[in-house]
Each structure stands twice: as C-alpha cells, then as structure tokens.
mmCIF file of C-alpha atoms in Angstrom:
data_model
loop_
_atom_site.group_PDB
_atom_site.id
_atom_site.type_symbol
_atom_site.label_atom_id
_atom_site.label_comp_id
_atom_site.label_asym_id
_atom_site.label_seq_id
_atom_site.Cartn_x
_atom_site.Cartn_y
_atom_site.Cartn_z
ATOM 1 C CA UNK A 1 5.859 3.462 -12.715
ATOM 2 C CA UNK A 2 5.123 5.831 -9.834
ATOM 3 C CA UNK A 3 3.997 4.360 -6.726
ATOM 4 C CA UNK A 4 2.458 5.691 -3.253
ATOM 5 C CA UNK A 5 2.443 4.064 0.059
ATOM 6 C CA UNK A 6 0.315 6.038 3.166
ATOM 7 C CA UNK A 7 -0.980 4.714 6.083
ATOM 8 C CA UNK A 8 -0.077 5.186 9.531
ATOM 9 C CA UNK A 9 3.048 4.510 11.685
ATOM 10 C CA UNK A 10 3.256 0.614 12.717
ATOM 11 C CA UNK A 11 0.971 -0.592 9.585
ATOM 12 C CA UNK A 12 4.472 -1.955 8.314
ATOM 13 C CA UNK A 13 4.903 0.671 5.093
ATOM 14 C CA UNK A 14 8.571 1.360 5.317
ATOM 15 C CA UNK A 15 8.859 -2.475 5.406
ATOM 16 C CA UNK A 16 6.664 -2.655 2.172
ATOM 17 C CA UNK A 17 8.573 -0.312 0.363
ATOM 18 C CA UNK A 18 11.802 -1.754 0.987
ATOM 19 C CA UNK A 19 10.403 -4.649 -0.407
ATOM 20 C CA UNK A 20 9.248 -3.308 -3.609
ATOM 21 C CA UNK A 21 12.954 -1.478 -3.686
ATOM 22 C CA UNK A 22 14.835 -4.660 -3.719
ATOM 23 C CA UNK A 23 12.522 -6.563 -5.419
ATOM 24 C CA UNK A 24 13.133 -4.004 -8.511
ATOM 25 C CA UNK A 25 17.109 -4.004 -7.617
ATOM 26 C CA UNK A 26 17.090 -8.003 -8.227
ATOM 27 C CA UNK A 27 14.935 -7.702 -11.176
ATOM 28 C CA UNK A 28 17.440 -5.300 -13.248
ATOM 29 C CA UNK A 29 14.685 -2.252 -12.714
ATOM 30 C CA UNK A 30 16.441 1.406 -11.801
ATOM 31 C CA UNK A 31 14.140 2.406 -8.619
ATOM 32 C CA UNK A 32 14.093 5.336 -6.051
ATOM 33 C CA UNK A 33 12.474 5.253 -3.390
ATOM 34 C CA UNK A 34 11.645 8.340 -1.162
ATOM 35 C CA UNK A 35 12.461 9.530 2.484
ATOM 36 C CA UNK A 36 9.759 8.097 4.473
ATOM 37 C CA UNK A 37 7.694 11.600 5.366
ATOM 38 C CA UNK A 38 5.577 11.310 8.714
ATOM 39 C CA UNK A 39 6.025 9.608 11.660
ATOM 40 C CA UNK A 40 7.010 6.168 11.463
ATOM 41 C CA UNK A 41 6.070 5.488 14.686
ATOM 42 C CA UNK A 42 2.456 4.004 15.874
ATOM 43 C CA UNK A 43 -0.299 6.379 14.949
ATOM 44 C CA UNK A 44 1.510 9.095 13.084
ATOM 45 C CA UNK A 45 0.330 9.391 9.322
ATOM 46 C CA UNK A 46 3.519 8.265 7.134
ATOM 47 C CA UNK A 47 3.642 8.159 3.311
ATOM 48 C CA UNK A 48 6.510 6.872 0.533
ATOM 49 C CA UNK A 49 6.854 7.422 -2.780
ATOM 50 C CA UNK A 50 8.409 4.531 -5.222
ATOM 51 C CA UNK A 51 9.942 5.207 -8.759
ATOM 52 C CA UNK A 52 10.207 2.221 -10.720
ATOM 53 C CA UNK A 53 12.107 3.440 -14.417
ATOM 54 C CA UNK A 54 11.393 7.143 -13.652
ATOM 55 C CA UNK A 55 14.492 8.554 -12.965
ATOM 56 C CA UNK A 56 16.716 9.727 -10.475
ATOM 57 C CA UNK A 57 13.870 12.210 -8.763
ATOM 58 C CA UNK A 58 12.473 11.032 -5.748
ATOM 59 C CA UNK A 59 9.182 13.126 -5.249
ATOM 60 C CA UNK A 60 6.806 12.353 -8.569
ATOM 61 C CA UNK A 61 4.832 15.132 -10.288
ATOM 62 C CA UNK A 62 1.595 15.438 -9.453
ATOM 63 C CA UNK A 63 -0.569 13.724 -11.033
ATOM 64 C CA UNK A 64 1.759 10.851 -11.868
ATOM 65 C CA UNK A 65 1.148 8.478 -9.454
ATOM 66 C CA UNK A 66 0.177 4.802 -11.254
ATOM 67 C CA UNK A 67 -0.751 2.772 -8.144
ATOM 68 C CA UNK A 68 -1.660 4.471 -5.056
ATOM 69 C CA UNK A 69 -1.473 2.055 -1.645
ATOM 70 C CA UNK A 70 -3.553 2.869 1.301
ATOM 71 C CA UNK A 71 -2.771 0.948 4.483
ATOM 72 C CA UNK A 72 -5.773 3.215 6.336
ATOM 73 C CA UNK A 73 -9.172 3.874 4.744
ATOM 74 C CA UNK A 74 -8.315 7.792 4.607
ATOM 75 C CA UNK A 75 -4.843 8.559 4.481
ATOM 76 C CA UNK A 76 -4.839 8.480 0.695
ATOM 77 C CA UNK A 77 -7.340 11.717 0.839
ATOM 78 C CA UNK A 78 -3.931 13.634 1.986
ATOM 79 C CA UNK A 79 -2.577 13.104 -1.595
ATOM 80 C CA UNK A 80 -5.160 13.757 -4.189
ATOM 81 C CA UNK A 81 -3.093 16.156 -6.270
ATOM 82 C CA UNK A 82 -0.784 13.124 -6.694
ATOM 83 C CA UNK A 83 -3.351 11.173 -8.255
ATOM 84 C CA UNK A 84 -4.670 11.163 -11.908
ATOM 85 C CA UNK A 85 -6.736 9.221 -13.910
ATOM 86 C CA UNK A 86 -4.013 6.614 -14.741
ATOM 87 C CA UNK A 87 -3.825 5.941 -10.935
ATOM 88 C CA UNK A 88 -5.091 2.665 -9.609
ATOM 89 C CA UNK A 89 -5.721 3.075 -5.531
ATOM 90 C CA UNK A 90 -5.880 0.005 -3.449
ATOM 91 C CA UNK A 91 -7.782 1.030 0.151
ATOM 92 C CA UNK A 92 -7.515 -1.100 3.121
ATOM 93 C CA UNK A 93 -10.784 -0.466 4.858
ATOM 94 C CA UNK A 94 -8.945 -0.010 8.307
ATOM 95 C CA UNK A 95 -10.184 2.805 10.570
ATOM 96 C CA UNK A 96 -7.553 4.129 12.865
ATOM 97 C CA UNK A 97 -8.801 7.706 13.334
ATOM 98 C CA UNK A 98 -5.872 9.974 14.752
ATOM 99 C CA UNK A 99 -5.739 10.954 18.444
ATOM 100 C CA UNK A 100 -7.480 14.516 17.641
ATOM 101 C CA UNK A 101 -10.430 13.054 16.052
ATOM 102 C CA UNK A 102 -10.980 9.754 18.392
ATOM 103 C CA UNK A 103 -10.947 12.847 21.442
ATOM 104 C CA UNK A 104 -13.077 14.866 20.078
ATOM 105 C CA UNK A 105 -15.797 12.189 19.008
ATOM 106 C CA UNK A 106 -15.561 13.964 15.441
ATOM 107 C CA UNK A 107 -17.365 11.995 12.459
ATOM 108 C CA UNK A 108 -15.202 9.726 10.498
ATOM 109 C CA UNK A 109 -15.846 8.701 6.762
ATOM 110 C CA UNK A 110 -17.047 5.499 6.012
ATOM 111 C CA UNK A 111 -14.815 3.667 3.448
ATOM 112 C CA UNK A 112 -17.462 3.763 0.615
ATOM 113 C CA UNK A 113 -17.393 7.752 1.185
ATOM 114 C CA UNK A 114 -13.863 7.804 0.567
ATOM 115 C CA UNK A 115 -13.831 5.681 -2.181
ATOM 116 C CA UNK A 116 -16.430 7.598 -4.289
ATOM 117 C CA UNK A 117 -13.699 10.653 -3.237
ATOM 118 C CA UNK A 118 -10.992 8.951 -4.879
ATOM 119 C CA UNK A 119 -12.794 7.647 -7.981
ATOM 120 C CA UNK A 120 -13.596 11.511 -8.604
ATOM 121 C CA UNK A 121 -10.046 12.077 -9.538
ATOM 122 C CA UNK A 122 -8.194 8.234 -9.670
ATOM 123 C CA UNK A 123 -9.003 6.183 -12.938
ATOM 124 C CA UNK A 124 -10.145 3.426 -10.186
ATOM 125 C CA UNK A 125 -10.711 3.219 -6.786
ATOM 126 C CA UNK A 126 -11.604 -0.220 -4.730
ATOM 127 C CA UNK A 127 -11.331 -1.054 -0.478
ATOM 128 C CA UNK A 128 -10.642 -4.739 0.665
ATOM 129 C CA UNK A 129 -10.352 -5.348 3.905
ATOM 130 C CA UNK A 130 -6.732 -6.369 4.397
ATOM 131 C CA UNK A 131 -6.922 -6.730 8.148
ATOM 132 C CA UNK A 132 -9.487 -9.485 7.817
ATOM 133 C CA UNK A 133 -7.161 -11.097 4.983
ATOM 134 C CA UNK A 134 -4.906 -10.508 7.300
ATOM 135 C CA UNK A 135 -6.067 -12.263 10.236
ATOM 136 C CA UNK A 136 -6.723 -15.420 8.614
ATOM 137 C CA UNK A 137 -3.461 -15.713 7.313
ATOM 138 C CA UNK A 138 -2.194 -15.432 10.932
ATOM 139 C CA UNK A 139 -1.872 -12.106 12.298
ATOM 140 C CA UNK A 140 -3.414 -8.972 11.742
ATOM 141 C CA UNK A 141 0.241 -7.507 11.836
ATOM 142 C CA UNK A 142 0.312 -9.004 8.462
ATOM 143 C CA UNK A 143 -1.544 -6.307 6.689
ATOM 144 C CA UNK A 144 1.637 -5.062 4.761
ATOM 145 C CA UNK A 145 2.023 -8.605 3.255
ATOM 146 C CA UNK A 146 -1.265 -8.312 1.891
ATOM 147 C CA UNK A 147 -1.211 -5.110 0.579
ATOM 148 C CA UNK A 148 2.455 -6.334 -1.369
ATOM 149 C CA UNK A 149 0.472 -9.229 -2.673
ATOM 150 C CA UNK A 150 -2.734 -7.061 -3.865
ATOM 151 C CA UNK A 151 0.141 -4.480 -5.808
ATOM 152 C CA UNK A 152 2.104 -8.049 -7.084
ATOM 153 C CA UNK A 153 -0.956 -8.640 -8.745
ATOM 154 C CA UNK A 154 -2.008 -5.882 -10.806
ATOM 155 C CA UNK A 155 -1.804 -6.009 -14.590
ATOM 156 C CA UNK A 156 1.376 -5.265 -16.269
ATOM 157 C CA UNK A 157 3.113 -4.702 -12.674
ATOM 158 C CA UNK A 158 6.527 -4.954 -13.679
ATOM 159 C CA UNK A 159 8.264 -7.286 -10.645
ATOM 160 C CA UNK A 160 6.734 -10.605 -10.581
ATOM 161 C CA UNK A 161 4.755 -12.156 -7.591
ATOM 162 C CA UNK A 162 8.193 -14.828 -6.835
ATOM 163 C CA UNK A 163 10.660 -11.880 -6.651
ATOM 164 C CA UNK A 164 8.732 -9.976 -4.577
ATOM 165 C CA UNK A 165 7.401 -13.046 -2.427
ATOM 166 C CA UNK A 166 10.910 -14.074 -1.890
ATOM 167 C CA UNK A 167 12.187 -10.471 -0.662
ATOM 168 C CA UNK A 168 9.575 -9.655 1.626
ATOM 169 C CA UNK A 169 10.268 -13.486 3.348
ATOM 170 C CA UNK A 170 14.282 -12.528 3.206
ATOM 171 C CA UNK A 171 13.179 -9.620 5.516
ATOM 172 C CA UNK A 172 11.430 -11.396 8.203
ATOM 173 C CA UNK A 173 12.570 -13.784 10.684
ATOM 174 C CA UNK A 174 11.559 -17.784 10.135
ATOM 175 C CA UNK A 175 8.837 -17.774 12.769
ATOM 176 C CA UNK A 176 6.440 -15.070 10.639
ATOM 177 C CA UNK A 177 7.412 -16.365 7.191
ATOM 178 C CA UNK A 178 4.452 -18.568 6.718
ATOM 179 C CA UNK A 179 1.778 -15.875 8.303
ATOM 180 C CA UNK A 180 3.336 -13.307 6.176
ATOM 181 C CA UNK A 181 3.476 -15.898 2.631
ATOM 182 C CA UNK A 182 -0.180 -16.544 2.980
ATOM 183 C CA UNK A 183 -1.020 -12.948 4.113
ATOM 184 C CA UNK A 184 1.015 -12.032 0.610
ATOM 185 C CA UNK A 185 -1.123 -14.952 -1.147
ATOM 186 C CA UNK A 186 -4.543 -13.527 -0.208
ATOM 187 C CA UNK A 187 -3.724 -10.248 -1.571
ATOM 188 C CA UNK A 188 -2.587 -11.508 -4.724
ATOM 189 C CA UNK A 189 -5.852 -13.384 -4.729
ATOM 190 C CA UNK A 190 -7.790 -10.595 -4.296
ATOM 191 C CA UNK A 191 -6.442 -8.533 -6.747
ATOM 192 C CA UNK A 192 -6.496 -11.128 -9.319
ATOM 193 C CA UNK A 193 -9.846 -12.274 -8.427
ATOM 194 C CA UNK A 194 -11.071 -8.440 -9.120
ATOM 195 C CA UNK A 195 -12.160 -8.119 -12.977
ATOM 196 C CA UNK A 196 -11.075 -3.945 -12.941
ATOM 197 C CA UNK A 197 -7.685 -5.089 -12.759
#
C-alpha cells in the first residue's frame, strides 16, 4: 500500500507519518517511509510518501499511490501524476494560501473545485473539515489526529485503529493525549460513517 501525506509545515505530517511507520513496525508490516520533502517548518508546503509491503524504494511510481492525505485543501493538486484511479484522497478543507498568493490577493480554489480536480484522475475524492473535527475534540492543533483516524478507517487498511491509536498517544505528552484520542476518534467516525469507503 502506497501512501501520501502533503500539507503544509506545522499541520503535524511528519508526526503522522511516524505514526503510521511504527504502527506498521509493531504490526509485523515491512514499511518505508520517505525523506520528508518541503519545508517542515510553518507555512512551507511539505509532503511524505509511506510504503506499507512495497519494498525497499522509497519514492512510489506514479500512479501508485492507494490513499492520498491532504492536510490543506490544495496541496494534493502538486501530486496528480502520483495518483491513479485506485487512489482514495482524503482533503481537509483547510485554506492556508502561501505567502505569494495571500500578498498578491490572487484567487484561491474553493474545496469543491479541487475536489472535482482530483476525482478527474483519483478513483475517489471527498473534503471533511478536519479543523472543525478538530476543534471539538480540543484543539485545532489536533488536525493530524484526525486525519490518522479518517486513514485508520478505510476499508481493508492494513494496521488496525488500536495499534495506531496507541502509537500516536506513545508520541505525545499526557496533557494532549485525550484532545488528540478524540481528535483520532472523530476521524475514524467520519470515515466510517462515509458509505464510498
């Protein structure tokens, strides 16, 4: 299973990956997991790749991804020629336009836009909004949590929703455990609630 993170530096996506990682490691799963490309710090566009029982290569083909994560409502248009129509891609409807565009007062796409973009060439395409999830967990900070629980949740995922539940809590300290555990709960819910998945 091939697996793409993007978003933007500070949305928590190196966290989220070494999540997924070690949640694979404990389950018995061989797993590679990319440099993290971009600028991992706040407002730089940053994007992972995870191999779950693909080998030792840590860049996929292109059109091989099988679940495509978007922490920002457009980063995922950066990778289309990863996608195919195997790929499932989960949206966040966040807008966090980069400095060049917010200057400029340029346009930016609405999240329904995008979607119908990604649906062109992914097998499915659907936005949540993960901040708002999020938020009523506890913290809007959270939004990685979420978007772990909404990937947990998909059909045939191979790494079950306790293992990977119990190493993203492993990584945080005790006072953000019970933000993050619901955060992780509503995206499971959300996922699971959907009828495409």
């Amino acid at each position: 299973m091939n697996i793409l993170l993007c978003g933007v530096g500070g949305q928590g996506i190196i966290l989220a990956s070494q999540v997924l990682g070690e949640s694979c490691i404990k389950a018995g799963k061989h797993v590679v997991i990319s440099e993290i490309h971009g600028m991992a710090q706040r407002g730089g566009s940053v994007y992972t790749f995870v191999r779950i029982d693909e080998g030792d290569a840590p860049i996929p083909p292109a059109g091989s991804i099988d679940v495509a994560v978007s922490f920002e409502r457009v980063e995922l248009l950066r990778y289309l020629d990863y996608l195919g129509k195997k790929t499932i891609a989960l949206v966040n409807e966040a807008k966090i336009p980069p400095i060049g565009v917010s200057l400029q007062k340029k346009p930016y796409p609405g999240v329904e836009e995008v979607v119908a973009e990604l649906a062109r060439i992914a097998g499915q395409a659907v936005h949540f909004d993960a901040e708002k999830l999020a938020v009523e967990a506890g913290s809007k900070l959270a939004v990685n949590s979420v978007m772990l629980g909404a990937i947990a949740a998909l059909h045939g995922f191979p790494i079950s929703k306790d293992e990977m539940l119990e190493t993203l809590l492993s990584k945080l300290p005790e006072k953000v455990r019970e933000v993050n555990r619901k955060a992780f709960e509503g995206g499971f819910s959300m996922t699971e609630s959907n009828k495409q998945f």
